[in-house]
CSV table of C-alpha atoms in Angstrom, one decimal:
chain,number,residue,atom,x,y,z
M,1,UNK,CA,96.9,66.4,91.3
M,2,UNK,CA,100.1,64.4,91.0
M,3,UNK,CA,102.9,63.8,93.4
M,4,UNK,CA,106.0,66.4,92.0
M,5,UNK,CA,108.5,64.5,89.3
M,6,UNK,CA,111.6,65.5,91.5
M,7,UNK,CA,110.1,65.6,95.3
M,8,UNK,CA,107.8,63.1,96.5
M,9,UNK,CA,106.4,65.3,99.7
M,10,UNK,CA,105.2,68.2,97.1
M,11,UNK,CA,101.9,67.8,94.9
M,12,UNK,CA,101.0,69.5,91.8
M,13,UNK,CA,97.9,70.2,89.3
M,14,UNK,CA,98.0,68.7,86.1
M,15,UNK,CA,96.3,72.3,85.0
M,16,UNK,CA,98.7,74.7,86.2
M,17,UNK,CA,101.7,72.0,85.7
M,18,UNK,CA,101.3,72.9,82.4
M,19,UNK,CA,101.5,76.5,82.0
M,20,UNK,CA,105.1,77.1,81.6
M,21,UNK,CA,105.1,81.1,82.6
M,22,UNK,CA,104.2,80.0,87.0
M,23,UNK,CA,105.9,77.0,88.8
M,24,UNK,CA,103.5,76.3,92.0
M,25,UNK,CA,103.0,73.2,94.8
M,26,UNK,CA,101.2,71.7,97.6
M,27,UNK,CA,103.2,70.2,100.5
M,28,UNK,CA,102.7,67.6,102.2
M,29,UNK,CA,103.5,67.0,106.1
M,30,UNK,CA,106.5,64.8,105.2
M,31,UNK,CA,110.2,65.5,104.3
M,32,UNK,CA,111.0,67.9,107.3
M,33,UNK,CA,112.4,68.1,110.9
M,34,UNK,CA,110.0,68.7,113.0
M,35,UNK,CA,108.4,66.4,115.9
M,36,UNK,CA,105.3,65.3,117.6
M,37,UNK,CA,102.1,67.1,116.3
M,38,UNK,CA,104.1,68.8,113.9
M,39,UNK,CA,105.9,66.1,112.5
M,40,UNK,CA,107.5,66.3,110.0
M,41,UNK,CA,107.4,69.2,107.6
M,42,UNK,CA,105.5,71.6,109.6
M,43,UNK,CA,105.8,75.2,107.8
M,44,UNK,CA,103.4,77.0,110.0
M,45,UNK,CA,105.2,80.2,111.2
M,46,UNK,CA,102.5,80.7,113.3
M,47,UNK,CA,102.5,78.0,114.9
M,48,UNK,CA,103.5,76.4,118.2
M,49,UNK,CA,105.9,74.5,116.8
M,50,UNK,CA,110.0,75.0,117.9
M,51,UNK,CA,110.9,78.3,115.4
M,52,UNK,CA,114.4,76.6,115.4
M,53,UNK,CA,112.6,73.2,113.2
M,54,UNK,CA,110.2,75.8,111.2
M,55,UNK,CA,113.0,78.0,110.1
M,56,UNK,CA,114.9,74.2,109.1
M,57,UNK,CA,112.0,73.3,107.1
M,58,UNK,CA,111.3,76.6,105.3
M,59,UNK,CA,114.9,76.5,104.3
M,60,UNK,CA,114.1,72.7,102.5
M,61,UNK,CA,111.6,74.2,100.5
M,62,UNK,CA,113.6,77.3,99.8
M,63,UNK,CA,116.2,75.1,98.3
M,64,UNK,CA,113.8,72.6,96.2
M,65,UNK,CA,113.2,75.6,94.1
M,66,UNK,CA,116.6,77.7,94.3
M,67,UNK,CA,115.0,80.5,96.0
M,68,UNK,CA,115.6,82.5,99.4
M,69,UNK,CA,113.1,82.0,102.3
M,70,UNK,CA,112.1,85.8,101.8
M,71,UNK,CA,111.2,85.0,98.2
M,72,UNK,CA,108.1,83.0,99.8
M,73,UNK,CA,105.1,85.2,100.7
M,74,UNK,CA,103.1,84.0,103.6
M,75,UNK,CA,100.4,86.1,105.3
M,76,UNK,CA,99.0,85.6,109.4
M,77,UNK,CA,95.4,84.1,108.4
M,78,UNK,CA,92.5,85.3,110.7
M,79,UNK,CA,90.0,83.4,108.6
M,80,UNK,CA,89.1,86.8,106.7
M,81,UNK,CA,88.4,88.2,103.8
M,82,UNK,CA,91.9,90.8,103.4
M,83,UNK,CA,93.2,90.2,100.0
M,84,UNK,CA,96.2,92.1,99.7
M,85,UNK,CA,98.6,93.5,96.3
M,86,UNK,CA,102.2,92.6,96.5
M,87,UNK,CA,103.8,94.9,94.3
M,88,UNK,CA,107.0,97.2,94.0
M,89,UNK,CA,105.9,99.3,97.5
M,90,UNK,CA,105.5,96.6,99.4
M,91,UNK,CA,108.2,94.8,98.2
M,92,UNK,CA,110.9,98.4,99.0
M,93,UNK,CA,109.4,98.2,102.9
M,94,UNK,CA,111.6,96.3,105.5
M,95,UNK,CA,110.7,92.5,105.9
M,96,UNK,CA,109.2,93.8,109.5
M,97,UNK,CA,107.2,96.3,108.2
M,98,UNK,CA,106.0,93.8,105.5
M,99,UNK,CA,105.0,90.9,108.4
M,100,UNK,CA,102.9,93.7,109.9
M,101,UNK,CA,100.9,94.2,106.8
M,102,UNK,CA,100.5,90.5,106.0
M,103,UNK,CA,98.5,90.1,109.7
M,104,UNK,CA,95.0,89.4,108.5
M,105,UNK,CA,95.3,88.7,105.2
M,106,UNK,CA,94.1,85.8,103.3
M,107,UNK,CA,94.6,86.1,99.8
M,108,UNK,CA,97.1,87.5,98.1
M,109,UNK,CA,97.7,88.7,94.3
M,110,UNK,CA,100.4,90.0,92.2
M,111,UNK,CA,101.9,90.4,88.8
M,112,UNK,CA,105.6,90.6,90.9
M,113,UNK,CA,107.7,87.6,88.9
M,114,UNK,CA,109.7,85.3,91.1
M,115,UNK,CA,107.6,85.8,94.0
M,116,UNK,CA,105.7,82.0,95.7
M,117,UNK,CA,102.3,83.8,96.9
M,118,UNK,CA,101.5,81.3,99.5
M,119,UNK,CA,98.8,80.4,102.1
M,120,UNK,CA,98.7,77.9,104.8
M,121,UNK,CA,96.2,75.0,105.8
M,122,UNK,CA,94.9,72.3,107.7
M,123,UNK,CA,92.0,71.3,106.7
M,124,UNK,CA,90.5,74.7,104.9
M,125,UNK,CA,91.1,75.2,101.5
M,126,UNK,CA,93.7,76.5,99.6
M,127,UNK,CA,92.9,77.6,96.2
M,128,UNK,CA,95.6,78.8,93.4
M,129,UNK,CA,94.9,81.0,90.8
M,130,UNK,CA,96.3,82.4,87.2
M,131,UNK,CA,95.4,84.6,84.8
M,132,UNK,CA,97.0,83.2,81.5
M,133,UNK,CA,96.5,86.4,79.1
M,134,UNK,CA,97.5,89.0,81.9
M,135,UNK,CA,100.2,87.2,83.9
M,136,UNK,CA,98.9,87.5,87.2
M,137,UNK,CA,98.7,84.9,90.1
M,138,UNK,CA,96.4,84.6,92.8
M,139,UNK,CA,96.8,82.6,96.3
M,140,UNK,CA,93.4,81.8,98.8
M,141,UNK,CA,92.9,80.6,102.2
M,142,UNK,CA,89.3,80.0,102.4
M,143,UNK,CA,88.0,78.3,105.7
M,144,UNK,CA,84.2,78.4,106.1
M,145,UNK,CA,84.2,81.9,107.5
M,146,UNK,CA,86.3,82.9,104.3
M,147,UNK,CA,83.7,81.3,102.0
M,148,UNK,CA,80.8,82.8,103.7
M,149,UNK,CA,82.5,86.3,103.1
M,150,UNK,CA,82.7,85.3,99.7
M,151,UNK,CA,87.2,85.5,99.8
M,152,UNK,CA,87.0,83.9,96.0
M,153,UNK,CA,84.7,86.6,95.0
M,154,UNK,CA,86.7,89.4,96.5
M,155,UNK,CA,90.0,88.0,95.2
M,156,UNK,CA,89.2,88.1,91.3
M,157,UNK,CA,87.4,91.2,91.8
M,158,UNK,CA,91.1,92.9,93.0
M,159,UNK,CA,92.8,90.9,89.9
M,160,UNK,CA,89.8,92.3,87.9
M,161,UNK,CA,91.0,95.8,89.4
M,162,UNK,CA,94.5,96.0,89.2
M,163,UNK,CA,95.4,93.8,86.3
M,164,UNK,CA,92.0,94.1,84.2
M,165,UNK,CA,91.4,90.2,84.8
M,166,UNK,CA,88.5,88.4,82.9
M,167,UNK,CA,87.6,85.1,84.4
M,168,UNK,CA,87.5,83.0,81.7
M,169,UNK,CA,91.1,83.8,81.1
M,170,UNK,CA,91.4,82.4,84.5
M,171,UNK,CA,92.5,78.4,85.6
M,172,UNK,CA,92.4,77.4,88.8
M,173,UNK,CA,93.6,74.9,91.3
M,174,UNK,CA,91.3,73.9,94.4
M,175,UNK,CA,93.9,71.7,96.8
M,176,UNK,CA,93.9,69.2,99.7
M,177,UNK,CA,91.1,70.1,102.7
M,178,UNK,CA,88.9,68.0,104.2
M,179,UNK,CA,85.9,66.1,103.2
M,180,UNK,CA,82.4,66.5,103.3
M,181,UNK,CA,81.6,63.6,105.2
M,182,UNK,CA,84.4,64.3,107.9
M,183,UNK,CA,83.5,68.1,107.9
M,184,UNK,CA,81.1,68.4,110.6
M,185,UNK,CA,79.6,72.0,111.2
M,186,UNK,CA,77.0,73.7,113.5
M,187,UNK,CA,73.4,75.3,112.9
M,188,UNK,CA,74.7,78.4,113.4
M,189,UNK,CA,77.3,77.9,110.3
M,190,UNK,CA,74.6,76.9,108.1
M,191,UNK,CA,72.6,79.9,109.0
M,192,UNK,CA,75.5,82.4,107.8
M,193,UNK,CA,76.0,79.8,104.5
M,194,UNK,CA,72.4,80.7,104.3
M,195,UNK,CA,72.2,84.2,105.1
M,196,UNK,CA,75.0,85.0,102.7
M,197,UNK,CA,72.5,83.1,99.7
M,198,UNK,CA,74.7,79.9,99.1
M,199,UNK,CA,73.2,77.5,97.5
M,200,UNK,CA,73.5,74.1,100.1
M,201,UNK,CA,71.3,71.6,98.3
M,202,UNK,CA,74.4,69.9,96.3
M,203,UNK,CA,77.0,70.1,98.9
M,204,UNK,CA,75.4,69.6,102.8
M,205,UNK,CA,73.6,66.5,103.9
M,206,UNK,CA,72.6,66.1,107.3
M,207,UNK,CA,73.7,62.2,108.6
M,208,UNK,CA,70.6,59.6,109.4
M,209,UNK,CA,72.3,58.3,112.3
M,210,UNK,CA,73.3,61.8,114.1
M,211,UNK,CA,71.6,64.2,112.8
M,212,UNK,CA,74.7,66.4,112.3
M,213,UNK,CA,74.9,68.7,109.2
M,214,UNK,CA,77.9,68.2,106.5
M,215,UNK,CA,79.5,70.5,104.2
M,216,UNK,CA,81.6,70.3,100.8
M,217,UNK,CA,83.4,73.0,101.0
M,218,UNK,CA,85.9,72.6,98.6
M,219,UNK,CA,83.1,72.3,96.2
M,220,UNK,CA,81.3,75.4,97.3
M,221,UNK,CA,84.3,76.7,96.3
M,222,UNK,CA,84.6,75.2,92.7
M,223,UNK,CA,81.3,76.5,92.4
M,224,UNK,CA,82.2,80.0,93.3
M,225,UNK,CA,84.8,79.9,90.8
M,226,UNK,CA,82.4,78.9,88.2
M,227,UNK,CA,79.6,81.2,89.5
M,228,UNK,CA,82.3,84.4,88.8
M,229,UNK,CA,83.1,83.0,85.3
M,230,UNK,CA,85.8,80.7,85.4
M,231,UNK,CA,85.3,77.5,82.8
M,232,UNK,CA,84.1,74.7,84.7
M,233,UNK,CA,87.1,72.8,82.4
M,234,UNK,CA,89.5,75.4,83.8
M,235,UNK,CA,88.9,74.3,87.5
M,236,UNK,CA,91.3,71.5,88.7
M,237,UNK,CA,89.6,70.1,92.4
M,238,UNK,CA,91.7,67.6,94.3
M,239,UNK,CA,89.5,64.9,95.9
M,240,UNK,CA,92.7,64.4,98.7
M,241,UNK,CA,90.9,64.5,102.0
M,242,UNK,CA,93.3,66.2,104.6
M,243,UNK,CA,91.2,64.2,107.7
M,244,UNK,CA,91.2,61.1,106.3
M,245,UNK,CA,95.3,60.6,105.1
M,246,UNK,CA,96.9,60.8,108.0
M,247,UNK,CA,100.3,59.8,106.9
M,248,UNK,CA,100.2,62.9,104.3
M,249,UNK,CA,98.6,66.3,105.7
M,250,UNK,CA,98.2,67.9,109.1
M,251,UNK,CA,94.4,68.2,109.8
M,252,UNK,CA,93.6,71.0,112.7
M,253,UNK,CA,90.3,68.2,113.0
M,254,UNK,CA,92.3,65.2,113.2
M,255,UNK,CA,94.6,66.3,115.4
M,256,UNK,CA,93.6,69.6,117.2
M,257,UNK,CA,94.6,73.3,115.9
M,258,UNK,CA,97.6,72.5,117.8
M,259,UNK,CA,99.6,70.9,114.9
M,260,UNK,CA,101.4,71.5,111.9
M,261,UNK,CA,100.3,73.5,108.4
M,262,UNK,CA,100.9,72.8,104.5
M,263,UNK,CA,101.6,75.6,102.7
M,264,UNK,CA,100.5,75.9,99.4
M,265,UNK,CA,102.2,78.5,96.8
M,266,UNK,CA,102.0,79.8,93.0
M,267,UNK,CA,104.8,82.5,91.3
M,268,UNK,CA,105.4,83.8,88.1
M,269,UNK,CA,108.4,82.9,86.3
C-alpha cells in the first residue's frame, strides 16, 4: 500500500492501482477540517462529530476525484453481516429512502459504474474487492463480530449470485486495522471465533505477562479470502497498524469510539 501520487492523506494497493477499469483509496485522518478527537479528516457521518466539518470534508474527497458527495456510497455499520446490491432500483429511490436501506449494512456490491462503494473504520477492517472478468466491485466492514458471521463469505457468495463471480477471478485489497498485538479480546470472543470453526492457531497468542488473548484479524481475514478461492498472490494485506500510527488513522482503541472514521472506497470506471 502506497501513499496516492497526487494526495498524500489517501493510500492505495499496488494490486488494485493497477487495474485500470476501478479507481479506489484509503484515507487517512489528515487533510480535513475537523477538531479534537476528530481531527482532521473525520468522514464518519455517524459520528459525533460537528455535521457542519463532516459535510466540509466529504466535499474534499468529493473533489479529489471530480465526483458529487452522493456519488459516494456509505452504509450505517451495526457490525453485521447485511450485504446489500446497489443497482438501477436503488439507485431511482430518493437519497432518504436510500439512507434508510443502508442502516445495517456492511458490505456492499455492484456492477453500477461511477459509483465509490465505501465503508468506514477505526480499527476494524476494511476489505476491497474486484472481479476482473465480470466487472464487479465489492466493499467490507468486517469487525470481529463481522468475521465471526463469516461477512467475506457472504459477500462473494452475493457477487457469485448476481454477477456469476468465480473467486479466482477475484483480487483483493485488506486495508489499515489494528494489530494483533494491540488487539486485545475477551474469552467470550474467542469462544464465538471458536464456535463458528476458525481456525486460531496462526493468528491468536495469549501474552506471558497478562495472560490476555490476541487476535490477527486482518489475517483471519486474508485467510478467509483464500479459504473461498481467491489466489493467495491476488490478496494485497497492509501491515499499517491503525493503534499504533497515531499521526495517520483514527483508532476507536486508541482513542475511544468517540472519534473520527476513515473511509475506504472502490468504483468502476
Amino acid at each position: 500500500m502506497k501513499v496516492h501520487s497526487e494526495y498524500s492523506n489517501l493510500l492505495q494497493f499496488d494490486l488494485l492501482k493497477k487495474e485500470s477499469a476501478i479507481e479506489h483509496f484509503t484515507t487517512t485522518r489528515t487533510g480535513g477540517v475537523s477538531k479534537g478527537t476528530f481531527s482532521s479528516f473525520n468522514l464518519g457521518n455517524f459520528s459525533e462529530d460537528d455535521p457542519a466539518a463532516i459535510y466540509r470534508n466529504r466535499n474534499i474527497l468529493a473533489r479529489m476525484w471530480h465526483k458529487d458527495q452522493s456519488d459516494f456510497i456509505v452504509p450505517h455499520q451495526t457490525h453485521g453481516t447485511n450485504v446489500m446490491t446497489i443497482d438501477h432500483t436503488f439507485l431511482k429511490r430518493p437519497l432518504c429512502e436510500q439512507d434508510k436501506l443502508l442502516y445495517g449494512v456492511d458490505a456492499l456490491i455492484t456492477q453500477e459504474k461511477g459509483l465509490f462503494l465505501c465503508v468506514t473504520t477505526a480499527d476494524c477492517v476494511p476489505i476491497l474487492l474486484y472481479d476482473t472478468k465480470n466487472h464487479a466491485i465489492a466493499t467490507i466492514h468486517a469487525g470481529w463480530r463481522g468475521t465471526v458471521g463469516r461477512i467475506v463469505e457472504k459477500t462473494i457468495n452475493e457477487m457469485i449470485k448476481n454477477y456469476h463471480t468465480l473467486p479466482h477471478d477475484i483480487i483483493g485489497g485488506i486495508g489499515p486495522a489494528i494489530s494483533m498485538k494491540n488487539y486485545e479480546i475477551g474469552e467470550n470472543v474467542k469462544i464465538e471465533f471458536s464456535k463458528q470453526k476458525f481456525d486460531l492457531s496462526t493468528t491468536s497468542c495469549r501474552k506471558r505477562t497478562s495472560s490476555h488473548i490476541h487476535i490477527d484479524l486482518k489475517e483471519i481475514n486474508r485467510l478467509e479470502l483464500i479459504r473461498l478461492g481467491i489466489p493467495e498472490n491476488q490478496i494485497e494485506k497492509t501491515d499499517l497498524c491503525t493503534y499504533e500510527n497515531s499521526d495517520l488513522f483514527f483508532s476507536a482503541r486508541r482513542q475511544s469510539i468517540h472519534c473520527g472514521r476513515m473511509l475506504s472506497g472502490i468504483m468502476l470506471k
